[in-house]
Amino acid sequence: MGPFDVSGGERHRRAAAATSRRAVSGAELLGTTLARLGVDCVFGLPGMQNLGLYEALRRGAIRTVLASQELAAAFMANGYARTSGGVGVLATVPGPGFACALTGLAEARHDSAAVLHITTPPPRASGRRHPLQALDQAAIAAPIVKGVFDIERAQEIPGVLGEAHALAVGGEPGPVLVQIAEEAVADGAPVAHEAPEPTDDREPPLDAAALRQAVALVGAARRPLLFAGQGAADAAAELRRLAELLGAPVLTTLSGRGILPEDHPLALGFDPARGGVDALNRLIASADLVIALGCKLGHTGSAGFRLRLPAERLIRVDAERANLDANYSARLAVHGRVEAFLADVLRSLDASARGPSDHWGADAVAAWRARPAGTGGLPEPAIRGIESDTPAGLFAALRRALPRDAILVTDSGLHQMLARRHFPVLAPRGLLCPSDFQSMGFGLPAAIGAALAAPERTVVAVVGDGGFTMSGLELLTAIRERLRLTVLVFNDGWLNLIRLQQYAAHGHAHATRLRNPDFETFASAVGARYIRLEGDAEPRLYAAIRGRGVTLVDVTVADSPVVRTLHAKAAARETIRGWLGGRLSARLKQWFGHPAGHEPAASR
């Protein structure tokens, strides 16, 4: 049941309570409104300017998660929203708290994560210049968020918060900023008002003509291909049923991975980190219909815009109208939620007794699935100390140690590319990565949000040591909240993805060397369990995952022979280039004298 779904009896009861119009304070009204919107968890930090907000949360018995800093709190809200399919709520003070959270809001916008950021407005103009912590927050946030709302009086709390919440989840989900004046939630400010019933306007009605046309195209297709993005995550059962009914292979975006389990015979299991874009384009070219479901087709979702999706054979379905012609034109664009579209299409196909197409042939899909994972152009390191010393061996062991519906959360870096390449995702919302913004420091806080949103699912974070340096103290948050969370740290002492790119481009690494703490001592200091990964990785990972509380797993990463070869070749190339450049400079000087602008003073 979603936050807007209530029974008829409950609706009448609430309506009667609203009719009584008893006087409540702004703080109580705020807490009641958040609860009625389905909010049960708020991430952030209290401060002088939002004391009233936190008092409202206390009164409303809403769980408040104290992060170490506001950026991490924003990433937690992102992980909560994307795991739950609802809204993650962030609360900060204005000024520095607001500014610190901005990167998290930008990440949420790119990740299509519904984050409701509640803060207070900046100081009002008082006739004096340079007021404390003054920023034009609305102007700064406007290009990042879906909307900015201001609440000046307690009476405005229910309506404005309801509108902001609906905007955050409506269409393509995203972040929304709400600035609530301190006076609106001040104690002792009773108002004769109670929260009205929120209405669910997230579901744009499907256009009947477009739906009929889509059904006709699907019914006539002999080699259909389904392409699912994050917008199809709540329609996993319907998508699987349609794929099996049509015999259609299923392609997913990064955020859509696991909507069809990747061990299903129709799941293509494509990811740009695995390479194979050209081969995928050949497969797409052989399809007579491509149905893109909840895909905004941004950079990551389209393999860097390298996917070739034929406009004359493309149907796009999206709850966000603006996404329907973004980057790729389509023969048919259907505005609406994927769940409603698939339900209607399935009803029509069932009525027509449409059977699976045999034009793909099981061999074609099986051949694609049997393709070895490529490198996507990235060399792989070695995993030191374990029996299978490759990233493929590590992630295979991790997959075996995890339940099917586990959630893997990554940071930004080389470890993310390796996870995407080697880890099969077997459940919807089973892989959370920063998407087209790729913020470092995302992984651990987002995993905390995911663990709070889905306590019944196992959550594992895989982070690099660079990202851990940015947000590692959020282990304290996980321990304080008594979460069961496993964190694998790729301990190589480098910003390794950038280092490898530097080798390829310049032959040398610069400003990418890290000084890591002793992770065992660090874990002991914050109260986490510690495991060094060595020997047979699977039982040690199983013990970490099944253990109580928070466990830090130290994964020692070293250069593989292919990485050492890359470095050697790049260094030699740069040496030769420098030598040739020096020889050429000397010869030019011999032929033409001193370079222009550097003649001896006597000749000027």
Coordinates of C-alpha atoms in Angstrom, one line a residue, residues 108-506:
A108 CA 19.2 12.7 -6.6
R109 CA 18.2 14.7 -9.7
H110 CA 20.4 12.6 -12.0
D111 CA 19.4 9.4 -10.2
S112 CA 15.7 10.1 -10.4
A113 CA 15.4 9.9 -6.6
A114 CA 12.5 11.5 -4.8
V115 CA 14.2 13.5 -2.1
L116 CA 12.3 16.1 -0.1
H117 CA 14.7 18.6 1.4
I118 CA 13.2 20.5 4.3
T119 CA 15.1 23.5 5.6
T120 CA 14.4 27.0 6.8
P121 CA 14.7 30.1 4.7
P122 CA 17.8 32.3 4.8
P123 CA 17.8 35.3 7.2
R124 CA 15.3 38.0 6.2
A125 CA 16.5 41.4 5.0
S126 CA 16.9 43.7 8.1
G127 CA 18.3 46.8 6.4
R128 CA 21.8 45.7 7.2
R129 CA 24.4 44.1 4.9
H130 CA 26.1 40.8 5.4
P131 CA 23.6 38.9 7.6
L132 CA 24.6 35.6 9.2
Q133 CA 24.7 32.6 6.8
A134 CA 22.7 34.4 4.1
L135 CA 22.3 32.7 0.8
D136 CA 19.7 33.0 -2.0
Q137 CA 18.9 29.3 -1.5
A138 CA 15.9 29.3 -3.9
A139 CA 18.0 30.7 -6.7
I140 CA 20.9 28.3 -6.0
A141 CA 18.7 25.2 -5.8
A142 CA 16.4 26.1 -8.7
P143 CA 18.5 24.5 -11.5
I144 CA 18.9 21.3 -9.4
V145 CA 15.5 20.6 -7.9
K146 CA 12.1 20.0 -9.5
G147 CA 10.6 22.8 -7.4
V148 CA 11.1 25.2 -4.5
F149 CA 8.3 25.8 -2.0
D150 CA 8.0 28.3 0.8
I151 CA 5.9 28.0 3.9
E152 CA 5.4 31.2 5.9
R153 CA 2.4 30.3 8.2
A154 CA 1.3 27.1 10.0
Q155 CA -1.9 27.0 8.0
E156 CA 0.1 26.4 4.8
I157 CA 2.0 23.4 6.1
P158 CA -0.5 20.6 5.0
G159 CA -1.2 21.9 1.5
V160 CA 2.3 23.0 0.6
L161 CA 4.0 19.9 1.9
G162 CA 1.4 17.7 0.1
E163 CA 2.1 19.5 -3.1
A164 CA 5.9 19.3 -2.7
H165 CA 5.6 15.5 -1.9
A166 CA 3.5 14.9 -4.9
L167 CA 6.0 16.8 -7.1
A168 CA 8.9 14.8 -5.8
V169 CA 7.3 11.4 -6.7
G170 CA 5.3 12.5 -9.7
G171 CA 6.5 11.9 -13.3
E172 CA 10.2 11.3 -13.1
P173 CA 11.0 11.4 -9.4
G174 CA 13.5 14.0 -8.2
P175 CA 14.5 16.3 -5.4
V176 CA 12.3 19.2 -4.1
L177 CA 13.2 22.0 -1.7
V178 CA 10.8 23.2 1.0
Q179 CA 11.7 26.2 3.1
I180 CA 9.6 26.4 6.3
A181 CA 9.8 29.6 8.3
E182 CA 10.7 29.1 11.9
E183 CA 7.5 30.9 13.0
A184 CA 5.4 28.4 11.1
V185 CA 6.4 25.6 13.4
A186 CA 7.0 27.6 16.6
D187 CA 5.5 26.1 19.8
G188 CA 2.5 27.9 21.2
A189 CA 1.1 29.0 17.8
P190 CA -2.1 27.0 17.6
V191 CA -4.2 27.1 14.4
A192 CA -7.7 25.8 13.8
H193 CA -6.6 23.5 11.0
E194 CA -5.8 19.9 10.4
A195 CA -4.0 18.2 7.5
P196 CA -6.3 17.5 4.6
E197 CA -6.2 14.2 2.7
P198 CA -3.3 14.1 0.2
T199 CA -4.3 13.1 -3.3
D200 CA -2.3 10.9 -5.5
D201 CA -1.7 12.6 -8.8
R202 CA 1.3 10.6 -9.8
E203 CA -0.6 8.5 -12.2
P204 CA -1.2 10.3 -15.5
P205 CA -4.1 8.6 -17.4
L206 CA -3.0 6.7 -20.4
D207 CA -4.1 8.0 -23.8
A208 CA -6.5 5.5 -25.1
A209 CA -5.6 6.0 -28.8
A210 CA -1.9 5.7 -28.1
L211 CA -2.5 2.5 -26.0
R212 CA -4.5 0.9 -28.9
Q213 CA -1.7 1.7 -31.3
A214 CA 0.9 0.2 -28.9
V215 CA -1.2 -2.9 -28.5
A216 CA -1.4 -3.3 -32.3
L217 CA 2.3 -2.8 -32.7
V218 CA 3.1 -5.3 -30.0
G219 CA 0.7 -7.8 -31.4
A220 CA 2.2 -7.6 -34.8
A221 CA 5.8 -7.8 -33.7
R222 CA 7.7 -11.0 -34.4
R223 CA 11.1 -10.0 -32.9
P224 CA 10.2 -7.6 -30.0
L225 CA 12.8 -6.4 -27.5
L226 CA 12.0 -4.9 -24.1
F227 CA 14.2 -2.2 -22.6
A228 CA 13.5 -1.5 -19.0
G229 CA 14.7 1.4 -16.8
Q230 CA 14.3 2.4 -13.2
G231 CA 10.8 3.6 -14.0
A232 CA 9.7 0.0 -14.5
A233 CA 11.0 -1.2 -11.1
D234 CA 7.5 -1.3 -9.7
A235 CA 6.2 -3.4 -12.6
A236 CA 8.7 -6.2 -12.4
A237 CA 6.1 -9.0 -12.3
E238 CA 4.2 -7.5 -15.3
L239 CA 7.4 -7.0 -17.3
R240 CA 8.4 -10.6 -16.7
R241 CA 5.0 -11.9 -17.8
L242 CA 5.1 -9.8 -21.0
A243 CA 8.6 -10.9 -21.8
E244 CA 7.7 -14.6 -21.4
L245 CA 4.4 -14.1 -23.3
L246 CA 6.2 -12.6 -26.2
G247 CA 9.5 -14.6 -25.9
A248 CA 11.2 -11.1 -25.9
P249 CA 14.7 -10.6 -24.6
V250 CA 15.0 -7.9 -22.0
L251 CA 17.6 -5.2 -21.9
T252 CA 18.0 -2.9 -18.9
T253 CA 19.7 0.4 -18.0
L254 CA 22.1 0.4 -15.1
S255 CA 19.3 1.6 -12.7
G256 CA 17.0 -1.0 -14.1
R257 CA 19.2 -4.0 -13.6
G258 CA 17.5 -6.9 -11.8
I259 CA 13.9 -5.9 -12.8
L260 CA 14.1 -9.2 -14.7
P261 CA 16.5 -11.5 -12.7
E262 CA 19.8 -11.7 -14.7
D263 CA 19.8 -15.5 -14.5
H264 CA 16.5 -15.6 -16.4
P265 CA 17.0 -17.0 -19.9
L266 CA 15.5 -13.8 -21.5
A267 CA 17.7 -11.4 -19.5
L268 CA 20.5 -10.0 -21.7
G269 CA 22.5 -8.8 -18.7
F270 CA 24.1 -5.9 -20.6
D271 CA 26.0 -3.2 -18.9
P272 CA 28.3 -0.6 -20.6
A273 CA 31.0 -1.6 -18.1
R274 CA 31.1 -5.0 -19.8
G275 CA 31.6 -3.6 -23.3
G276 CA 29.8 -5.1 -26.2
V277 CA 27.9 -2.0 -27.3
D278 CA 28.5 -2.8 -31.0
A279 CA 27.2 -6.3 -30.6
L280 CA 24.2 -5.0 -28.7
N281 CA 23.5 -2.6 -31.5
R282 CA 23.5 -5.5 -34.0
L283 CA 21.0 -7.3 -31.8
I284 CA 18.8 -4.2 -31.6
A285 CA 19.0 -3.8 -35.3
S286 CA 17.5 -7.2 -35.8
A287 CA 14.5 -6.4 -33.6
D288 CA 11.3 -5.3 -35.4
L289 CA 10.0 -3.5 -32.2
V290 CA 11.8 -2.0 -29.2
I291 CA 9.7 -1.0 -26.2
A292 CA 11.5 1.3 -23.8
L293 CA 9.8 1.3 -20.4
G294 CA 10.7 3.9 -17.9
C295 CA 14.0 4.8 -19.5
K296 CA 14.9 8.4 -19.7
L297 CA 17.9 7.4 -21.9
G298 CA 20.5 9.7 -20.4
H299 CA 24.2 9.2 -20.7
T300 CA 24.5 6.1 -18.6
G301 CA 21.3 4.5 -19.6
S302 CA 22.2 4.8 -23.3
A303 CA 25.8 3.6 -23.0
G304 CA 27.1 7.1 -23.5
F305 CA 24.5 7.7 -26.2
R306 CA 26.1 5.0 -28.3
L307 CA 23.0 2.8 -28.4
R308 CA 21.3 2.9 -31.7
L309 CA 17.5 2.8 -31.2
P310 CA 15.6 3.0 -34.5
A311 CA 13.0 5.7 -34.3
E312 CA 10.6 4.0 -36.7
R313 CA 10.6 0.8 -34.5
L314 CA 10.7 2.4 -31.0
I315 CA 7.9 2.8 -28.5
R316 CA 8.7 4.9 -25.4
V317 CA 6.6 4.7 -22.2
D318 CA 7.3 7.2 -19.4
A319 CA 5.5 8.9 -16.6
E320 CA 7.6 12.1 -17.4
R321 CA 6.3 13.7 -20.5
A322 CA 9.6 15.6 -21.1
N323 CA 11.5 12.3 -21.3
L324 CA 9.4 10.9 -24.2
D325 CA 11.5 12.6 -26.9
A326 CA 14.7 13.1 -24.9
N327 CA 17.8 12.1 -27.0
Y328 CA 15.9 9.4 -29.0
S329 CA 12.8 10.0 -31.2
A330 CA 10.2 7.3 -31.2
R331 CA 7.4 6.1 -33.5
L332 CA 5.0 6.1 -30.6
A333 CA 5.3 7.9 -27.2
V334 CA 3.0 6.9 -24.4
H335 CA 2.7 9.2 -21.4
G336 CA 1.9 7.2 -18.3
R337 CA 3.2 4.9 -15.6
V338 CA 4.8 1.7 -16.8
E339 CA 2.6 -0.4 -14.4
A340 CA -0.6 0.8 -16.0
F341 CA 0.7 0.5 -19.6
L342 CA 1.9 -3.1 -19.0
A343 CA -1.4 -4.1 -17.3
D344 CA -3.4 -2.8 -20.2
V345 CA -1.2 -4.4 -22.8
L346 CA -1.3 -7.8 -21.0
R347 CA -5.1 -7.7 -20.8
S348 CA -5.3 -7.0 -24.6
L349 CA -2.8 -9.7 -25.5
D350 CA -4.4 -12.3 -23.2
A351 CA -7.7 -11.5 -24.9
S352 CA -6.2 -12.1 -28.3
A353 CA -4.4 -15.3 -27.1
R354 CA -1.1 -14.0 -28.4
G355 CA 1.6 -16.7 -28.0
P356 CA 5.3 -16.3 -27.7
S357 CA 7.3 -15.4 -30.8
D358 CA 9.7 -18.0 -32.1
H359 CA 11.4 -15.6 -34.5
W360 CA 14.1 -14.7 -32.0
G361 CA 14.9 -18.4 -31.4
A362 CA 16.3 -19.5 -28.0
D363 CA 19.7 -19.9 -29.5
A364 CA 20.1 -16.2 -30.4
V365 CA 19.4 -15.0 -26.8
A366 CA 21.4 -17.8 -25.3
A367 CA 24.4 -17.0 -27.5
W368 CA 24.2 -13.4 -26.3
R369 CA 24.0 -14.4 -22.7
A370 CA 27.0 -16.8 -23.2
R371 CA 29.2 -13.9 -24.4
P372 CA 32.2 -13.4 -22.0
A373 CA 32.0 -10.1 -20.1
G374 CA 34.3 -7.7 -21.7
T375 CA 36.4 -5.1 -20.0
G376 CA 34.8 -2.0 -21.3
G377 CA 38.3 -0.7 -22.0
L378 CA 39.4 -0.9 -18.3
P379 CA 42.2 -3.2 -17.1
E380 CA 41.4 -5.2 -14.0
P381 CA 43.5 -5.3 -10.8
A382 CA 44.2 -8.4 -8.8
I383 CA 42.5 -9.3 -5.5
R384 CA 45.4 -10.3 -3.2
G385 CA 45.1 -13.0 -0.6
I386 CA 42.0 -14.9 -1.9
E387 CA 42.1 -18.2 -3.7
S388 CA 40.4 -16.8 -6.8
D389 CA 42.5 -13.6 -7.1
T390 CA 40.4 -11.9 -9.8
P391 CA 37.5 -9.5 -9.5
A392 CA 35.3 -12.0 -11.3
G393 CA 36.2 -14.6 -8.6
L394 CA 35.5 -12.1 -5.8
F395 CA 32.1 -11.1 -7.1
A396 CA 31.1 -14.7 -7.9
A397 CA 31.8 -15.5 -4.2
L398 CA 29.9 -12.5 -3.0
R399 CA 26.9 -13.5 -5.2
R400 CA 26.9 -17.0 -3.8
A401 CA 27.0 -15.6 -0.2
L402 CA 24.1 -13.3 -0.7
P403 CA 20.3 -14.0 -0.9
R404 CA 18.7 -13.4 -4.3
D405 CA 16.9 -10.2 -3.1
A406 CA 20.1 -8.6 -1.6
I407 CA 20.9 -5.0 -2.4
L408 CA 24.4 -4.1 -3.6
V409 CA 25.4 -0.4 -3.3
T410 CA 28.5 1.0 -4.8
D411 CA 30.4 4.2 -4.7
S412 CA 32.0 5.9 -7.7
G413 CA 35.3 4.4 -9.0
L414 CA 37.0 1.4 -10.4
H415 CA 35.2 -0.9 -7.9
Q416 CA 31.9 0.2 -9.4
M417 CA 32.9 -0.8 -12.9
L418 CA 34.1 -4.2 -11.6
A419 CA 30.9 -4.8 -9.7
R420 CA 28.8 -3.9 -12.7
R421 CA 30.8 -6.2 -14.9
H422 CA 30.8 -9.2 -12.7
F423 CA 27.9 -9.1 -10.2
P424 CA 24.6 -10.6 -11.5
V425 CA 21.6 -8.7 -10.1
L426 CA 18.7 -11.0 -9.3
A427 CA 16.0 -8.6 -7.9
P428 CA 14.4 -5.2 -8.7
R429 CA 16.3 -2.4 -7.0
G430 CA 19.1 -4.8 -6.3
L431 CA 21.9 -2.6 -7.5
L432 CA 22.3 1.1 -6.4
C433 CA 25.0 3.1 -8.1
P434 CA 25.4 6.9 -8.5
S435 CA 24.2 7.4 -12.0
D436 CA 24.9 10.3 -14.3
F437 CA 26.4 12.5 -11.5
Q438 CA 28.8 9.8 -10.1
S439 CA 29.5 11.4 -6.7
M440 CA 32.3 9.9 -4.7
G441 CA 31.3 9.3 -1.0
F442 CA 27.9 8.0 -2.1
G443 CA 28.2 4.3 -1.4
L444 CA 28.2 3.9 2.4
P445 CA 25.5 6.6 3.2
A446 CA 23.2 5.3 0.4
A447 CA 23.6 1.8 1.8
I448 CA 22.5 3.1 5.2
G449 CA 19.4 4.6 3.5
A450 CA 18.7 1.3 1.7
A451 CA 19.0 -0.7 4.9
L452 CA 16.5 1.5 6.7
A453 CA 14.1 1.4 3.7
A454 CA 14.2 -2.4 3.4
P455 CA 15.2 -3.9 6.7
E456 CA 14.1 -7.3 5.4
R457 CA 16.7 -7.3 2.7
T458 CA 20.4 -7.8 3.0
V459 CA 22.4 -4.7 2.1
V460 CA 26.1 -4.7 1.2
A461 CA 28.2 -1.7 0.2
V462 CA 31.2 -2.0 -2.0
V463 CA 33.4 1.2 -1.9
G464 CA 36.8 2.3 -2.9
D465 CA 39.3 3.5 -0.2
G466 CA 39.0 7.0 -1.8
G467 CA 35.3 7.1 -1.3
F468 CA 35.6 5.6 2.1
T469 CA 37.9 8.4 3.1
M470 CA 35.1 10.8 2.2
S471 CA 32.3 9.1 4.1
G472 CA 33.8 6.3 6.3
L473 CA 32.7 7.9 9.6
E474 CA 29.1 7.2 8.6
L475 CA 29.9 3.7 10.0
L476 CA 29.1 5.5 13.3
T477 CA 25.6 6.3 11.9
A478 CA 25.0 2.7 10.9
I479 CA 26.1 1.4 14.3
R480 CA 24.0 4.0 16.2
E481 CA 21.0 3.0 14.2
R482 CA 21.7 -0.7 14.9
L483 CA 21.7 -1.7 11.3
R484 CA 23.0 -5.0 9.9
L485 CA 25.3 -3.8 7.1
T486 CA 28.4 -5.2 5.5
V487 CA 30.9 -2.8 3.9
L488 CA 33.6 -4.1 1.5
V489 CA 36.5 -1.6 1.1
F490 CA 38.8 -2.0 -1.9
N491 CA 42.1 -1.2 -0.3
D492 CA 44.6 -0.4 -3.0
G493 CA 46.0 3.0 -1.8
W494 CA 45.0 4.9 -4.9
L495 CA 42.3 6.8 -6.6
N496 CA 42.7 3.8 -8.9
L497 CA 40.3 4.6 -11.8
I498 CA 41.9 8.0 -12.3
R499 CA 45.3 6.6 -11.9
L500 CA 44.7 4.1 -14.7
Q501 CA 43.3 6.9 -16.9
Q502 CA 46.4 8.9 -16.1
Y503 CA 48.7 6.0 -17.2
A504 CA 46.8 5.7 -20.4
A505 CA 46.8 9.4 -21.2
H506 CA 50.2 10.6 -19.8

